[in-house]
Coordinates of C-alpha atoms in Angstrom, one line a residue:
X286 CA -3.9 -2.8 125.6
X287 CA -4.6 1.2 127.1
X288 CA -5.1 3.7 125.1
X289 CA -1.5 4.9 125.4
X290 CA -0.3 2.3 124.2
X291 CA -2.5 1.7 121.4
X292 CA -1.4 5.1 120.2
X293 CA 1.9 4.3 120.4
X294 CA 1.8 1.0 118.1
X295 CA -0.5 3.3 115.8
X296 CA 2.5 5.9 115.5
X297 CA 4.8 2.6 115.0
X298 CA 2.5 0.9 112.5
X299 CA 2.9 4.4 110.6
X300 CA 6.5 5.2 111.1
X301 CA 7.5 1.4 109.4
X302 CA 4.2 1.9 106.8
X303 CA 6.0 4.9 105.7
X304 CA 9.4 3.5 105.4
X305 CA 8.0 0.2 103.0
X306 CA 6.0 2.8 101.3
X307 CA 9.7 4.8 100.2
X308 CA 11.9 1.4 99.9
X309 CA 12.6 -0.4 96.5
X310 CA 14.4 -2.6 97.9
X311 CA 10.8 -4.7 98.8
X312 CA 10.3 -5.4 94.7
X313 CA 11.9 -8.4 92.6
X314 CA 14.2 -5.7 91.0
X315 CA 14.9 -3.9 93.7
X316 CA 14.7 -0.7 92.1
X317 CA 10.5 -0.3 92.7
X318 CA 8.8 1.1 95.7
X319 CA 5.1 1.8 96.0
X320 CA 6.1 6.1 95.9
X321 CA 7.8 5.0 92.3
X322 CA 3.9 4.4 91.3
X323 CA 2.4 7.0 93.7
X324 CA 4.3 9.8 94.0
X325 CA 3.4 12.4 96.1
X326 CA 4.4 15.3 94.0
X327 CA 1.3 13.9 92.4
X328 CA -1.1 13.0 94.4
X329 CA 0.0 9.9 95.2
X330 CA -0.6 9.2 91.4
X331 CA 2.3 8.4 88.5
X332 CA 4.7 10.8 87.7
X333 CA 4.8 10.0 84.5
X334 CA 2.4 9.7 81.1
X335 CA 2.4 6.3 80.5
X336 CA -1.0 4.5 80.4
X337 CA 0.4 1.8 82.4
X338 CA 3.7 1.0 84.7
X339 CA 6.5 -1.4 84.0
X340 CA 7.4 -3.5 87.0
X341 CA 8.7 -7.2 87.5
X342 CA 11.9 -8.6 88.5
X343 CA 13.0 -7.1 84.7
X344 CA 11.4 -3.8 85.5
X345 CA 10.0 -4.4 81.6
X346 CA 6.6 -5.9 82.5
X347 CA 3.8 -3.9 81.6
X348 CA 0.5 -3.5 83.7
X349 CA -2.7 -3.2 82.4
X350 CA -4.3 -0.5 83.9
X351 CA -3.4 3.3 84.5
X352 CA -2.2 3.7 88.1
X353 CA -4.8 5.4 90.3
X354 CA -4.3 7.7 93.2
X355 CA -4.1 6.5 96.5
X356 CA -5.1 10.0 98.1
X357 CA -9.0 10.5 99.4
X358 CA -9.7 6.9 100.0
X359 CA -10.4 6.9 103.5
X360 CA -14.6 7.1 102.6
X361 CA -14.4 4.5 100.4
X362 CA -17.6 2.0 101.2
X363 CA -16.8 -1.4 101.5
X364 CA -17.9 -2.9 97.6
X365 CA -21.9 -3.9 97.5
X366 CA -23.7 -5.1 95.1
X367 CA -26.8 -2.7 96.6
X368 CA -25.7 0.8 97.6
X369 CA -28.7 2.8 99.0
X370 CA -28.2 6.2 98.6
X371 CA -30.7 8.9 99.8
X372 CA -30.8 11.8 101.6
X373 CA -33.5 10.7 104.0
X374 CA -30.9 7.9 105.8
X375 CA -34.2 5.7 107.2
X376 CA -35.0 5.4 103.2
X377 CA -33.6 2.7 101.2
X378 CA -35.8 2.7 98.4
X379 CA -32.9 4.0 96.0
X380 CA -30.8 1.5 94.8
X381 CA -27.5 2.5 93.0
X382 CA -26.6 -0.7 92.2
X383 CA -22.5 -1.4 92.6
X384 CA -20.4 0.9 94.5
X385 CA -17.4 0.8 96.7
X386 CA -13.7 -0.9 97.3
X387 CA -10.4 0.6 97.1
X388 CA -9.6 -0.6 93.0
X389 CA -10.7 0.2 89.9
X390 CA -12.9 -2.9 90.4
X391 CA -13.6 -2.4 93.8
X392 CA -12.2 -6.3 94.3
X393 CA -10.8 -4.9 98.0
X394 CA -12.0 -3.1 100.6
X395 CA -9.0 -2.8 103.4
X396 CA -6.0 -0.7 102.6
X397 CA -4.0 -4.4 104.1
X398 CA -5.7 -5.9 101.2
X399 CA -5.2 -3.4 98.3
X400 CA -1.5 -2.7 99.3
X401 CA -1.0 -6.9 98.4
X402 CA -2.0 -6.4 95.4
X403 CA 1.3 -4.5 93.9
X404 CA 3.8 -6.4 96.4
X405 CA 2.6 -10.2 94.6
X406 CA 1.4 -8.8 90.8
X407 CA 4.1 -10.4 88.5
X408 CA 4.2 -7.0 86.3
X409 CA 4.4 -5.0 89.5
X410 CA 6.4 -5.6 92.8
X411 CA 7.2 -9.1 91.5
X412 CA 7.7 -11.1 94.6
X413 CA 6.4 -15.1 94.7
X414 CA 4.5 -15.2 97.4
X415 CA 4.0 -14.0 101.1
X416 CA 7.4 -15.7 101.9
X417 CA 9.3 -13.8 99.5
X418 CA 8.0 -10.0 100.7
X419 CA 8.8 -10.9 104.5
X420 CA 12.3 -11.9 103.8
X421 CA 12.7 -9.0 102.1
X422 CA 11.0 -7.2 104.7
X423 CA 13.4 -8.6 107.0
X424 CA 15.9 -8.1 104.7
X425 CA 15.6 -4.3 104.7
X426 CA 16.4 -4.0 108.2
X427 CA 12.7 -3.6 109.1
X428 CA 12.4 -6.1 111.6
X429 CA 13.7 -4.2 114.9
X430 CA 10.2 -2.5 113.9
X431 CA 8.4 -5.1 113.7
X432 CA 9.5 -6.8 116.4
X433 CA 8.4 -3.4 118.6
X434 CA 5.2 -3.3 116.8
X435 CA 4.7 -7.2 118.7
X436 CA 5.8 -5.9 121.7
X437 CA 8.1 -8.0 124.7
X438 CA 5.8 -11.3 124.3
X439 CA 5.6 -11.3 120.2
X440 CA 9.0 -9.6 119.4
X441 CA 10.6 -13.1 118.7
X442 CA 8.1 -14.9 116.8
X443 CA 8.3 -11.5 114.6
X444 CA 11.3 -11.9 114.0
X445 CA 11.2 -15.2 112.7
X446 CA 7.8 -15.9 110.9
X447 CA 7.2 -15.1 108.1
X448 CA 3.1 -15.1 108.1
X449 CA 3.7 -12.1 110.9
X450 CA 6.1 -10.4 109.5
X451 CA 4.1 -10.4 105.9
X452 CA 0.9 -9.4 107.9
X453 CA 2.7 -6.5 110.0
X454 CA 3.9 -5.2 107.1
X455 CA 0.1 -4.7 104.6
X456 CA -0.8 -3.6 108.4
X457 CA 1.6 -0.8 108.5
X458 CA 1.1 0.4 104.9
X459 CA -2.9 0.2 105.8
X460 CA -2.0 2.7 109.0
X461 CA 0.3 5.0 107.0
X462 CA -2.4 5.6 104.5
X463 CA -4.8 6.7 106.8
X464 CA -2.4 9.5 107.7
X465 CA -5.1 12.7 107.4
X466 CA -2.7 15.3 107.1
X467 CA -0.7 13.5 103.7
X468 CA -4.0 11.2 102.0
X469 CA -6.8 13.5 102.7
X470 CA -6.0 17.2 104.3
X471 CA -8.7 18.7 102.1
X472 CA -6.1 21.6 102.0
X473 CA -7.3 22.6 98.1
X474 CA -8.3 26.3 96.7
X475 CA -12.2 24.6 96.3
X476 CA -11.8 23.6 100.4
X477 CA -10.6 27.3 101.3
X478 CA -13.7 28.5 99.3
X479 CA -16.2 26.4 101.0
X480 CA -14.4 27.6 104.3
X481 CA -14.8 31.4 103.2
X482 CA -11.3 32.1 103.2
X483 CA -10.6 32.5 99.2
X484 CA -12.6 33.4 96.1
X485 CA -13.0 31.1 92.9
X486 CA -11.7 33.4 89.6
X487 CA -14.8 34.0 86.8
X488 CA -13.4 30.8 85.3
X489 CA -13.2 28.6 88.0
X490 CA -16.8 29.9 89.1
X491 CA -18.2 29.4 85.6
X492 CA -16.6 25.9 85.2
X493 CA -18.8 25.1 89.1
X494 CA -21.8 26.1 87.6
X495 CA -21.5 23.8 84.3
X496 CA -19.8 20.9 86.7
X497 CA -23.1 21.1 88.2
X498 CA -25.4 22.0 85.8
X499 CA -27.4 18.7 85.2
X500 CA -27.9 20.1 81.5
X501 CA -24.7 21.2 81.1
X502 CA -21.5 19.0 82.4
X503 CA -23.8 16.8 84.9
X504 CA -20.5 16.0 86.6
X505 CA -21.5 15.9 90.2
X506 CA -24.1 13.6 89.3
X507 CA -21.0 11.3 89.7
X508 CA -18.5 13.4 91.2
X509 CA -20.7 14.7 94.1
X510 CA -19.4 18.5 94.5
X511 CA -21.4 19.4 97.9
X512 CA -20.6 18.9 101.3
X513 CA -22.1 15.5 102.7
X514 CA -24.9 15.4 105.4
X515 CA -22.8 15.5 108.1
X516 CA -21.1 19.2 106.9
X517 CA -18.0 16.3 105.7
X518 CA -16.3 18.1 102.7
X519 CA -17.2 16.7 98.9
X520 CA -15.4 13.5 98.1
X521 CA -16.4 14.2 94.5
X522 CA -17.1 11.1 93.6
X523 CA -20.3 9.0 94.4
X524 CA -17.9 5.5 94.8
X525 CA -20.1 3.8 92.0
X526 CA -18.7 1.8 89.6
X527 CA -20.1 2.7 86.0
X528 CA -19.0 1.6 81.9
X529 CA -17.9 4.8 80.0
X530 CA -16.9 2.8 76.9
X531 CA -13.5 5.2 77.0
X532 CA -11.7 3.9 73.6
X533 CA -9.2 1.4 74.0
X534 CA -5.7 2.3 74.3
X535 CA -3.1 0.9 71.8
X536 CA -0.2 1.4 73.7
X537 CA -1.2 -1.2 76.5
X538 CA 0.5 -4.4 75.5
X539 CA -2.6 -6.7 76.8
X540 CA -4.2 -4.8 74.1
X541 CA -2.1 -6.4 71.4
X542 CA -4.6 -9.5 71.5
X543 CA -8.0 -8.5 70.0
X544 CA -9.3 -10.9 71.8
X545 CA -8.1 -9.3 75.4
X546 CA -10.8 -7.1 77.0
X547 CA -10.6 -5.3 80.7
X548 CA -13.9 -5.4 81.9
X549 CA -13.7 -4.4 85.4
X550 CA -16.0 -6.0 86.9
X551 CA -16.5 -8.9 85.6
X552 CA -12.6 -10.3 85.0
X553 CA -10.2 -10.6 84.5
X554 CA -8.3 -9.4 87.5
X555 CA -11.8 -9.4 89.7
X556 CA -12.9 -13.3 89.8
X557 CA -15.7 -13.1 91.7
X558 CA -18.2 -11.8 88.8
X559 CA -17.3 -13.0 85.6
X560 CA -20.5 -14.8 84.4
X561 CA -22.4 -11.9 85.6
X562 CA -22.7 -9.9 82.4
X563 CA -24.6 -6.5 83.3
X564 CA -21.5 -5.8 85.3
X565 CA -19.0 -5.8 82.2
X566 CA -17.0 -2.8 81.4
X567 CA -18.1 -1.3 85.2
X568 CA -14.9 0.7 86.5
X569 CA -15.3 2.4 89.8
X570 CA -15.7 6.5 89.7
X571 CA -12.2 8.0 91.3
X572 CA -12.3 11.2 93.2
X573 CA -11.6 14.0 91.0
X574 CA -8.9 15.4 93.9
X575 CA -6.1 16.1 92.4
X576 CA -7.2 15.2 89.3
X577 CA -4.8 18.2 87.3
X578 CA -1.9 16.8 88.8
X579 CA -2.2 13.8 86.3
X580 CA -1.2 12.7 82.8
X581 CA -3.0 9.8 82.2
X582 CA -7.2 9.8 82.8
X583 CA -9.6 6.7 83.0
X584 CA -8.9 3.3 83.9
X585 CA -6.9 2.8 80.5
X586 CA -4.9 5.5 80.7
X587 CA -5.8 6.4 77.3
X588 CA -6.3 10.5 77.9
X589 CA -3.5 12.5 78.5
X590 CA -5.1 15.8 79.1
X591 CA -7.6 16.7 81.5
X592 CA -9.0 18.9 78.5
X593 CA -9.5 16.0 76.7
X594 CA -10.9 13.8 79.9
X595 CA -13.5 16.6 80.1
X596 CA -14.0 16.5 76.0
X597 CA -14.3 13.2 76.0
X598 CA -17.8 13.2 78.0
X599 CA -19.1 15.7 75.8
X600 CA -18.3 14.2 72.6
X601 CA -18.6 10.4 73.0
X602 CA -22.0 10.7 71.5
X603 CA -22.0 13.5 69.3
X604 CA -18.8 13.1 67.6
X605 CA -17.9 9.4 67.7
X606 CA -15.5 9.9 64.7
X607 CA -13.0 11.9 67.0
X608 CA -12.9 9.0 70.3
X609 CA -13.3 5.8 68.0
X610 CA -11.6 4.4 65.0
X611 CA -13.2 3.0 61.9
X612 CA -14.0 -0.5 60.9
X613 CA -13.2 -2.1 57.9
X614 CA -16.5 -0.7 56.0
X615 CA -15.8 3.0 56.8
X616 CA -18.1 2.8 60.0
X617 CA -17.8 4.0 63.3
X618 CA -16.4 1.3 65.9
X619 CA -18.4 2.9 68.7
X620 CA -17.2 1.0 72.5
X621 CA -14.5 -0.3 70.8
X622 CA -13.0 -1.3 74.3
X623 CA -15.7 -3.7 74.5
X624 CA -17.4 -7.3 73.5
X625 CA -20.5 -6.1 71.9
X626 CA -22.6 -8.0 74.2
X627 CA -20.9 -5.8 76.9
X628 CA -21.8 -2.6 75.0
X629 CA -25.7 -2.5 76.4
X630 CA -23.9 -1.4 80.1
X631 CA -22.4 1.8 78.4
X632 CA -23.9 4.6 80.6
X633 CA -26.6 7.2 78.6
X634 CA -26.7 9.5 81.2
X635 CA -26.6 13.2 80.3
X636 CA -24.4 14.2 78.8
X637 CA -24.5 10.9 77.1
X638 CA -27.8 11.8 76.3
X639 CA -27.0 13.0 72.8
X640 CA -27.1 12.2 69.2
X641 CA -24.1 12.1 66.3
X642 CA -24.1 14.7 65.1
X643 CA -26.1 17.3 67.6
X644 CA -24.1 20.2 69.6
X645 CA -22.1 19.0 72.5
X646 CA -23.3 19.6 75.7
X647 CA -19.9 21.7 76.5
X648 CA -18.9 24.3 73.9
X649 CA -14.7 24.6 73.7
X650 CA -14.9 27.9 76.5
X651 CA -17.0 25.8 78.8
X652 CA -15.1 22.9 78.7
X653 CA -12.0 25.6 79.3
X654 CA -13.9 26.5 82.5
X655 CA -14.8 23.3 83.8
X656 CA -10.9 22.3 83.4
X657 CA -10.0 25.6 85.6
X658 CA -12.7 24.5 88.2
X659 CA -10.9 21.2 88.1
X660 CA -7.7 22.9 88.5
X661 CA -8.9 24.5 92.3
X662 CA -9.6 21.0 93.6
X663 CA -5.6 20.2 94.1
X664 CA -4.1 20.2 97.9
X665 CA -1.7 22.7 99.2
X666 CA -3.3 25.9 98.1
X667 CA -2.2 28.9 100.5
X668 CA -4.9 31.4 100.9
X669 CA -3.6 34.8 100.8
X670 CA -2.9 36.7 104.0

């Protein structure tokens, strides 16, 4: 194949990725795309507050985790065990134990792979199997595309089999999603700033400072805030997966069950790891892009403020009584989203560094500031002319 016209089945791969993206009619009901989920007015996050979706051929089955965005992916490691990170690239002595993939528990690592996920979930896109999505593929009127994806020699068999037609498709979706100037154009106020071509307000610059402050927020300890090595703008997030302990959220039916527990992971919906009991309760860290364009925070869903996201942090150790509910005795049930053999996992970094009852690291103004910071790091700010 020449260059040319590897281009040109890159521009086709896109064109059709975009069109499945937009089209319902792919899902068991017929009524859910992928952009009903990730909608672009949002970052290609929910529109909506729920903690979880509905989906299914009913359009009634709940999920049971809080839709994440699928914008700023395209840096994503592939998921290790063993992530080295250092700024002397010949050194490997630091160890950061897991990091990477495209979920919440970093179970994929291809944009094909992640975008099968919705299209075969039961309480999302519904469909049986492979089958089911190419004949609605085909159904949709997508395969003239496919077929001139394939090309003169593969346009028949295309048209007709369903293990190409299934493939093409997670293909396409993969392609559209690595579409720079609509998943990662860096075009936010924080991205003009670093390019010298706006100004952060005495908020927004005050909230930077206490984002970085390792005494203070300690965010970009997580959420890297600095250009990479290679001058690459911040990702703000180091890819890691880590256990917040964030409370757990009543209004996910899975939840219903005491017994039920999301840990991430270690299960249920990742497999590989669930005997492996340091890794309970690990979620990965999202990029904070776009992060004040949502209504629901943390894998759970269970904030729905970014005031309170940031609150939370501050608080979970120094006032337990406002995150967690009580036990039957009066006590605190501290991690209550967790097995209590899962609770040793729960991060103490600063600012989890703390005691009950001691001054948060965040006073109310701070935390004010840090959410105004936040606020600068969503896409499409115009500079002024």
């Amino acid at each position: 194949m020449t260059r040319a016209e590897a281009r040109r089945q890159a521009e086709q791969l896109a064109a059709l990725g975009r069109a499945l993206f937009f089209d319902p009619s792919l899902s068991g009901s017929g009524k859910l795309a992928c952009s009903s989920c990730h909608d672009p007015a949002r970052g290609f996050g929910p529109a909506n507050a729920r903690a979880v979706q509905l989906g299914g051929g009913d359009l009634q089955q709940a999920g049971v985790r809080a839709v994440p965005s699928l914008k700023y992916l395209q840096a994503v490691p592939p998921f290790t065990e063993h992530f080295h990170d250092s700024e002397d690239e010949a050194d490997e002595s630091i160890d950061t134990g897991p990091t990477g993939g495209l979920t919440w528990d970093g179970r994929v690592d291809r944009g094909a792979a992640q975008a099968a996920i919705p299209l075969l979930s039961d309480f999302e896109m519904g469909n049986r199997d492979e089958a089911e999505v190419a004949r609605r593929v085909l159904a949709a009127g997508h395969g003239k595309a496919i077929a001139a994806i394939a090309g003169p020699k593969g346009a028949d068999r295309a048209a007709t089999d369903p293990a190409t037609v299934y493939k093409t498709a997670l293909k396409a979706l993969e392609v559209y999603q690595q579409d720079y100037r609509t998943f990662y154009p860096y075009s936010s106020k924080y991205d003009a700033v670093l390019a010298g071509k706006a100004e952060l307000t005495s908020a927004e610059a005050r909230g930077l400072d206490l984002f970085n402050a390792p005494d203070k927020g300690n965010c970009a300890s997580c959420h890297i805030s600095k250009r990479g090595n290679d001058g690459t703008p911040p990702q703000f997030t180091d890819y890691g997966l880590i256990a917040l302990a964030v409370p757990r959220n009543p209004d996910i039916p899975a939840n219903n069950d005491p017994a039920y527990f999301d840990l991430g992971l270690c299960g249920p919906l990742r497999t590989d790891f669930l005997k492996r009991a340091e890794y309970c309760g690990l979620f990965r860290t999202p990029t904070l892009r776009n992060v004040a364009l949502r209504q629901t925070f943390f894998h759970n869903g269970v904030m729905h403020s970014l005031r309170d996201a940031v609150r939370f942090y501050v608080e979970r150790e120094t006032r337990p009584e406002r995150w967690y509910p009580r036990k039957a005795d009066g006590s605190i049930d501290r991690y209550d989203d967790l097995p209590e053999a899962a609770k040793a996992n729960v991060s103490m970094d600063p600012p989890f560094d703390r005691k009950a009852g001691e001054a948060p690291a965040l006073t109310a103004a701070e935390i004010d500031d840090v959410v105004a910071f936040l606020g600068t790091l969503t896409d499409g700010y115009e500079p002024a002319k």
